[in-house]
Short mmCIF file of C-alpha atoms in Angstrom, two decimals:
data_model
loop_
_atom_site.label_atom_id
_atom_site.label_comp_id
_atom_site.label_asym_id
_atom_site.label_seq_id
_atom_site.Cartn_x
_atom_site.Cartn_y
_atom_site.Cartn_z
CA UNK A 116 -81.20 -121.35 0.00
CA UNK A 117 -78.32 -121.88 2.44
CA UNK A 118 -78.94 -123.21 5.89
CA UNK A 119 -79.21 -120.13 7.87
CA UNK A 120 -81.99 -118.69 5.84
CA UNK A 121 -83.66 -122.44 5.79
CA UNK A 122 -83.62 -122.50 9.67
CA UNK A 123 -84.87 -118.97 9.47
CA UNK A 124 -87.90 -120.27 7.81
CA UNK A 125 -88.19 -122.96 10.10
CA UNK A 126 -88.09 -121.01 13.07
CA UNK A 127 -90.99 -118.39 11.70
CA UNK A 128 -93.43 -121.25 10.38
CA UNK A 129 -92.80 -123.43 14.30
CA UNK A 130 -93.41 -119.95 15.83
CA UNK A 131 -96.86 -119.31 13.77
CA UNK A 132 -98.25 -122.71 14.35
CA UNK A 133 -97.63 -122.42 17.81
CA UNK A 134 -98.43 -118.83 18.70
CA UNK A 135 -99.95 -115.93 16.73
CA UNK A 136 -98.63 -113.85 19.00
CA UNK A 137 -94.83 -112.49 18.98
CA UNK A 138 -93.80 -111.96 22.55
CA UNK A 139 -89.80 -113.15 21.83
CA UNK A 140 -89.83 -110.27 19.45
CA UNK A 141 -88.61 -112.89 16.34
CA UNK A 142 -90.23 -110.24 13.90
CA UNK A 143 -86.16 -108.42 14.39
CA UNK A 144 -84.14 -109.49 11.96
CA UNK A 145 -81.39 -109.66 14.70
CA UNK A 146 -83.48 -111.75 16.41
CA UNK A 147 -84.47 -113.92 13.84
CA UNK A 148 -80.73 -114.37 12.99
CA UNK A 149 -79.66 -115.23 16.43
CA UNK A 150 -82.65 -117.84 16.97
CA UNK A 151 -81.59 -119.54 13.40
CA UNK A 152 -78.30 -119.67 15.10
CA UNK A 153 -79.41 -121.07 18.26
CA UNK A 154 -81.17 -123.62 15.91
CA UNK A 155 -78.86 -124.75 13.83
CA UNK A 156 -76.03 -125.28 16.24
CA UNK A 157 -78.79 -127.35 18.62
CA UNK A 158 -79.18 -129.74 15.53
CA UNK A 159 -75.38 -130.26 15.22
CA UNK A 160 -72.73 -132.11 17.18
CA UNK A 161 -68.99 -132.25 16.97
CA UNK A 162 -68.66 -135.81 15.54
CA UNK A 163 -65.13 -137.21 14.25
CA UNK A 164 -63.29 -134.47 11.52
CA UNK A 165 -66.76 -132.84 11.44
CA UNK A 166 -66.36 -130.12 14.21
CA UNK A 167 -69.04 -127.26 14.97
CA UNK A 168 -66.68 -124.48 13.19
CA UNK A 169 -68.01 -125.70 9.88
CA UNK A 170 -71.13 -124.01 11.01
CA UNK A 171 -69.29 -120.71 11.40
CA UNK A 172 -69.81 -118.15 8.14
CA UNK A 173 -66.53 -116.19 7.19
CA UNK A 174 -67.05 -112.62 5.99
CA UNK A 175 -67.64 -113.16 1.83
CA UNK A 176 -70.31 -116.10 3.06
CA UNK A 177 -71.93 -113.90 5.42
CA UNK A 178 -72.53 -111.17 2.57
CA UNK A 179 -72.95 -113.66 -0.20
CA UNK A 180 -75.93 -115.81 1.70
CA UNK A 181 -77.56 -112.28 2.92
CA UNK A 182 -81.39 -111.61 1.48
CA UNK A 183 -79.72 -108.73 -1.30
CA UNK A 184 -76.34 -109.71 -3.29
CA UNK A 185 -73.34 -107.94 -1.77
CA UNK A 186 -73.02 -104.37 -3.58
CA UNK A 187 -70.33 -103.65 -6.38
CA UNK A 188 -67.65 -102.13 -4.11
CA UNK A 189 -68.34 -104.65 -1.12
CA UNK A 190 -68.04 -107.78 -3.64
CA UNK A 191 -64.76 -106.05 -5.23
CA UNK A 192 -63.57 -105.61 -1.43
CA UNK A 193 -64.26 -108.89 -0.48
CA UNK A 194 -62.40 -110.74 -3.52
CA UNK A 195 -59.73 -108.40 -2.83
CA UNK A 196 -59.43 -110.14 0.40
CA UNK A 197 -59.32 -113.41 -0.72
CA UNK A 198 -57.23 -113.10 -3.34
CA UNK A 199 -55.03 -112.58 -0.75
CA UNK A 200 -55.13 -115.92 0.71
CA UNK A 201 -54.16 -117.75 -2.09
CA UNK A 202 -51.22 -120.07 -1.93
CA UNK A 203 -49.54 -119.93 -5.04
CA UNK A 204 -47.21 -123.48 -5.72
CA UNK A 205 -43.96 -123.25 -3.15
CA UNK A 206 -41.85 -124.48 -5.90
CA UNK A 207 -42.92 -122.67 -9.25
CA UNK A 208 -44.53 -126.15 -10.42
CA UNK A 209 -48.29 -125.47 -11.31
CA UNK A 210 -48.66 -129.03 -13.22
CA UNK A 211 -48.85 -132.54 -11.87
CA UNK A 212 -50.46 -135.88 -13.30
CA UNK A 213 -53.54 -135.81 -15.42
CA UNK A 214 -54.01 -139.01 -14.43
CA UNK A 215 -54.32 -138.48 -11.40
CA UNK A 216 -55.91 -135.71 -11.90
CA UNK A 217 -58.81 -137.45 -13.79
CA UNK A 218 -59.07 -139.46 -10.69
CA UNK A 219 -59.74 -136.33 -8.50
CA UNK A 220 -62.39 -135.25 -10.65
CA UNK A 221 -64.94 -138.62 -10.62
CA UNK A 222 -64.11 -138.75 -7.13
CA UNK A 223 -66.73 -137.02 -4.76
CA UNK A 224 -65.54 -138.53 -1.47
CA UNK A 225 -63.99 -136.54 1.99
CA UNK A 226 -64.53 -134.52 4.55
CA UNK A 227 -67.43 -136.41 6.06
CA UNK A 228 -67.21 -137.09 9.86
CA UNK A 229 -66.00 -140.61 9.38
CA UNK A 230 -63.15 -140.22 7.48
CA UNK A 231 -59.71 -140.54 9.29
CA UNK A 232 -57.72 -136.90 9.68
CA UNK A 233 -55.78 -136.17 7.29
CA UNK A 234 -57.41 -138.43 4.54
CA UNK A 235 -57.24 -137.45 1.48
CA UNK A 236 -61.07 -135.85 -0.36
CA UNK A 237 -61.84 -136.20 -3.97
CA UNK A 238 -62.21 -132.77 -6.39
CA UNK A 239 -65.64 -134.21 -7.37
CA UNK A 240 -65.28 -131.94 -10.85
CA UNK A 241 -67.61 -133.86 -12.73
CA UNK A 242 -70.53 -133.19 -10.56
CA UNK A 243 -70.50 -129.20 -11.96
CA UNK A 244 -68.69 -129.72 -15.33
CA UNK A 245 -68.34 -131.43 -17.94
CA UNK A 246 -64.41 -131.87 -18.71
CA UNK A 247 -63.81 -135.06 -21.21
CA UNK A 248 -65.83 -136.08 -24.22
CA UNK A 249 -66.04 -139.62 -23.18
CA UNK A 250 -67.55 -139.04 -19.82
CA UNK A 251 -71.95 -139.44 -20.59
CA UNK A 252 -72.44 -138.34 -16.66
CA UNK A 253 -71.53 -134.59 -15.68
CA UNK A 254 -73.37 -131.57 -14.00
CA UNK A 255 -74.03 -128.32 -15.69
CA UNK A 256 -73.86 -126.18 -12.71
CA UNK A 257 -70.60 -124.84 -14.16
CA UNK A 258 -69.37 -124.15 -17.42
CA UNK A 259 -68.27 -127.26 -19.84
CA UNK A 260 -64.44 -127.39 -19.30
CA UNK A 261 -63.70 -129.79 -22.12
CA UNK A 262 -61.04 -128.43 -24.48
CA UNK A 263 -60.18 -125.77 -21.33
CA UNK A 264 -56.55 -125.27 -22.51
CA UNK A 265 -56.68 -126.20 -26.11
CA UNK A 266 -59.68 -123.29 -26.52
CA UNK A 267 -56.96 -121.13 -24.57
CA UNK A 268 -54.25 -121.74 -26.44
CA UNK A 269 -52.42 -123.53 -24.18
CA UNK A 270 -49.90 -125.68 -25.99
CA UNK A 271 -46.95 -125.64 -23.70
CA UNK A 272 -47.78 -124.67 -19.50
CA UNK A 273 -44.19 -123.46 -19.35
CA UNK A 274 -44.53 -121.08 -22.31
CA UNK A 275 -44.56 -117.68 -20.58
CA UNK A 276 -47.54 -116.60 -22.55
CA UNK A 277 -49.52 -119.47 -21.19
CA UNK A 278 -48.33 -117.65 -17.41
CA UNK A 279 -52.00 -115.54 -17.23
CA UNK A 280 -54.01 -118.69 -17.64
CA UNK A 281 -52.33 -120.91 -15.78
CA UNK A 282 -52.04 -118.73 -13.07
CA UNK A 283 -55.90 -117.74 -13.04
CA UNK A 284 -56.63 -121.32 -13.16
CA UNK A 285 -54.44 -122.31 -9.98
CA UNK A 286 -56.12 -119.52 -8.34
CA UNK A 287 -59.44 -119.64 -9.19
CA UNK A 288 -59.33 -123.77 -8.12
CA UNK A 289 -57.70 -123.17 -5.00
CA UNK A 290 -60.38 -119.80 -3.92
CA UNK A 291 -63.04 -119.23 -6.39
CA UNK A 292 -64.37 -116.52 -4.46
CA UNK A 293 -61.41 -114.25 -5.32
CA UNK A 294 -62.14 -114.11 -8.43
CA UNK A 295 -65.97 -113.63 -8.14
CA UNK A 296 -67.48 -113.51 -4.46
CA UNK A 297 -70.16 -115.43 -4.65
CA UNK A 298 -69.30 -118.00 -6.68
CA UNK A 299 -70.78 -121.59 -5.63
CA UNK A 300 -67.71 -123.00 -6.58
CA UNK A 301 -65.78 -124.93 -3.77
CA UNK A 302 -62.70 -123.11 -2.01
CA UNK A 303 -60.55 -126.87 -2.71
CA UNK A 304 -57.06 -124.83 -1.72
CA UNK A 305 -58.44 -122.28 1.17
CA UNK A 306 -60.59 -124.59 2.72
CA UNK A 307 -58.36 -127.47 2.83
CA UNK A 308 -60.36 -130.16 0.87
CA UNK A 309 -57.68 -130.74 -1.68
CA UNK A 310 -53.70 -130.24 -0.84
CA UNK A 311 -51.16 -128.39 -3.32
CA UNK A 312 -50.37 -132.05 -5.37
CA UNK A 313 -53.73 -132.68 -5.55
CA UNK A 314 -54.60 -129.06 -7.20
CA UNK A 315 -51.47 -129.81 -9.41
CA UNK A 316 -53.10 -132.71 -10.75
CA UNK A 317 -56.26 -130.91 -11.47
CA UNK A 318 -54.43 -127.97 -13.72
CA UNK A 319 -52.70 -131.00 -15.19
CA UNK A 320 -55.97 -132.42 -16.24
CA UNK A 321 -57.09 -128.49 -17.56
CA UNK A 322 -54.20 -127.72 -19.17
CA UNK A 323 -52.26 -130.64 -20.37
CA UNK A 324 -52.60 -131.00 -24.29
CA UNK A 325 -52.46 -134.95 -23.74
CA UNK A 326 -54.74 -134.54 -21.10
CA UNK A 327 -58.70 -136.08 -22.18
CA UNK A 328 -59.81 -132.62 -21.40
CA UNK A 329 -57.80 -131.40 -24.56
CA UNK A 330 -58.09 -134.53 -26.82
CA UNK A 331 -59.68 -133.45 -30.53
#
């Protein structure tokens, strides 16, 4: 349940214990929407990097944490949309360091308020995926990812037949949404948490055959 619809229920269950009554007229969904707001924002303060914009839904989260899924054409709309803001690499390079890359993944640290600007967040992969064989501690939110590129055929990330997967893979780290609209999936490029080196190093860590993701 996302934190609109948890303040939602919050706001109905203080207004029933204190009033059987409904004289603000919360039964409106409008209404119940704007007091949630109201809420949640009263809760919050602008502290360090963590400013009250974080609080503010964009268009695909507004449909996506609605009570019914986003319809067909609406979801194909709104991927549409942010396919379009994905930054593909400036210089044609889609692979960095799987070592580094390995690092991104156990690390689960950034964007909290004390953190200085411009530090650098962690890709925290591990907490959704499994990705190496060695690794005993993973989520299964997401899919397994181990063997990503060797299931995929991906010998050689400069081979232009390896060009449709790499490219999906860049795009679907750096805006998951375009790709399906309500994915729970992180936005690392579109929302800033991880820069265009780091999400190198990730695809490295994919699609590298010496990579631990690809190891036999």
């Amino acid at each position: 349940m996302n934190a609109t619809r948890i303040a939602v229920v919050a706001t109905v269950a203080l207004a029933a214990c204190a009033s059987m009554s409904d004289p603000a007229g919360t039964s409106d969904p409008a209404a119940l929407d704007r007091l949630a707001r109201d809420a949640i924002r009263a809760s919050f303060r602008a502290q360090g990097i963590a400013k009250l914009d974080r609080l503010d839904q964009d268009a695909v989260q507004q449909a996506c944490s609605s009570p019914q899924p986003p319809s067909d054409e609406i979801a194909r709309r709104l991927e549409a949309a942010e396919q379009a803001t994905i930054r593909w690499p400036e210089d044609g390079n889609y692979l960095g360091d799987w070592r580094e890359g390995e690092k991104l993944a156990q690390n689960g640290r950034g964007m909290t308020w004390t953190d200085a600007p411009g530090a650098p967040s962690g890709g925290n992969c591990y907490n959704c995926h499994q990705l190496a064989k060695a690794e005993i501690s993973f989520g299964t939110i997401g899919p397994s990812l181990y063997h990503y590129g060797r299931l995929r055929g991906v010998t050689n990330a400069a081979d232009p037949a390896a060009a449709t997967i790499v490219k999906y893979t860049w795009g679907k780290i750096w805006n998951s949404k375009a790709y399906s609209a309500c994915s729970t999936m992180p936005r690392f490029g579109h929302a800033g948490v991880l820069t265009q080196a780091q999400v190198r190093d990730l695809m490295a860590l994919l699609l590298d055959p010496k990579s631990p993701v690809n190891e036999p």
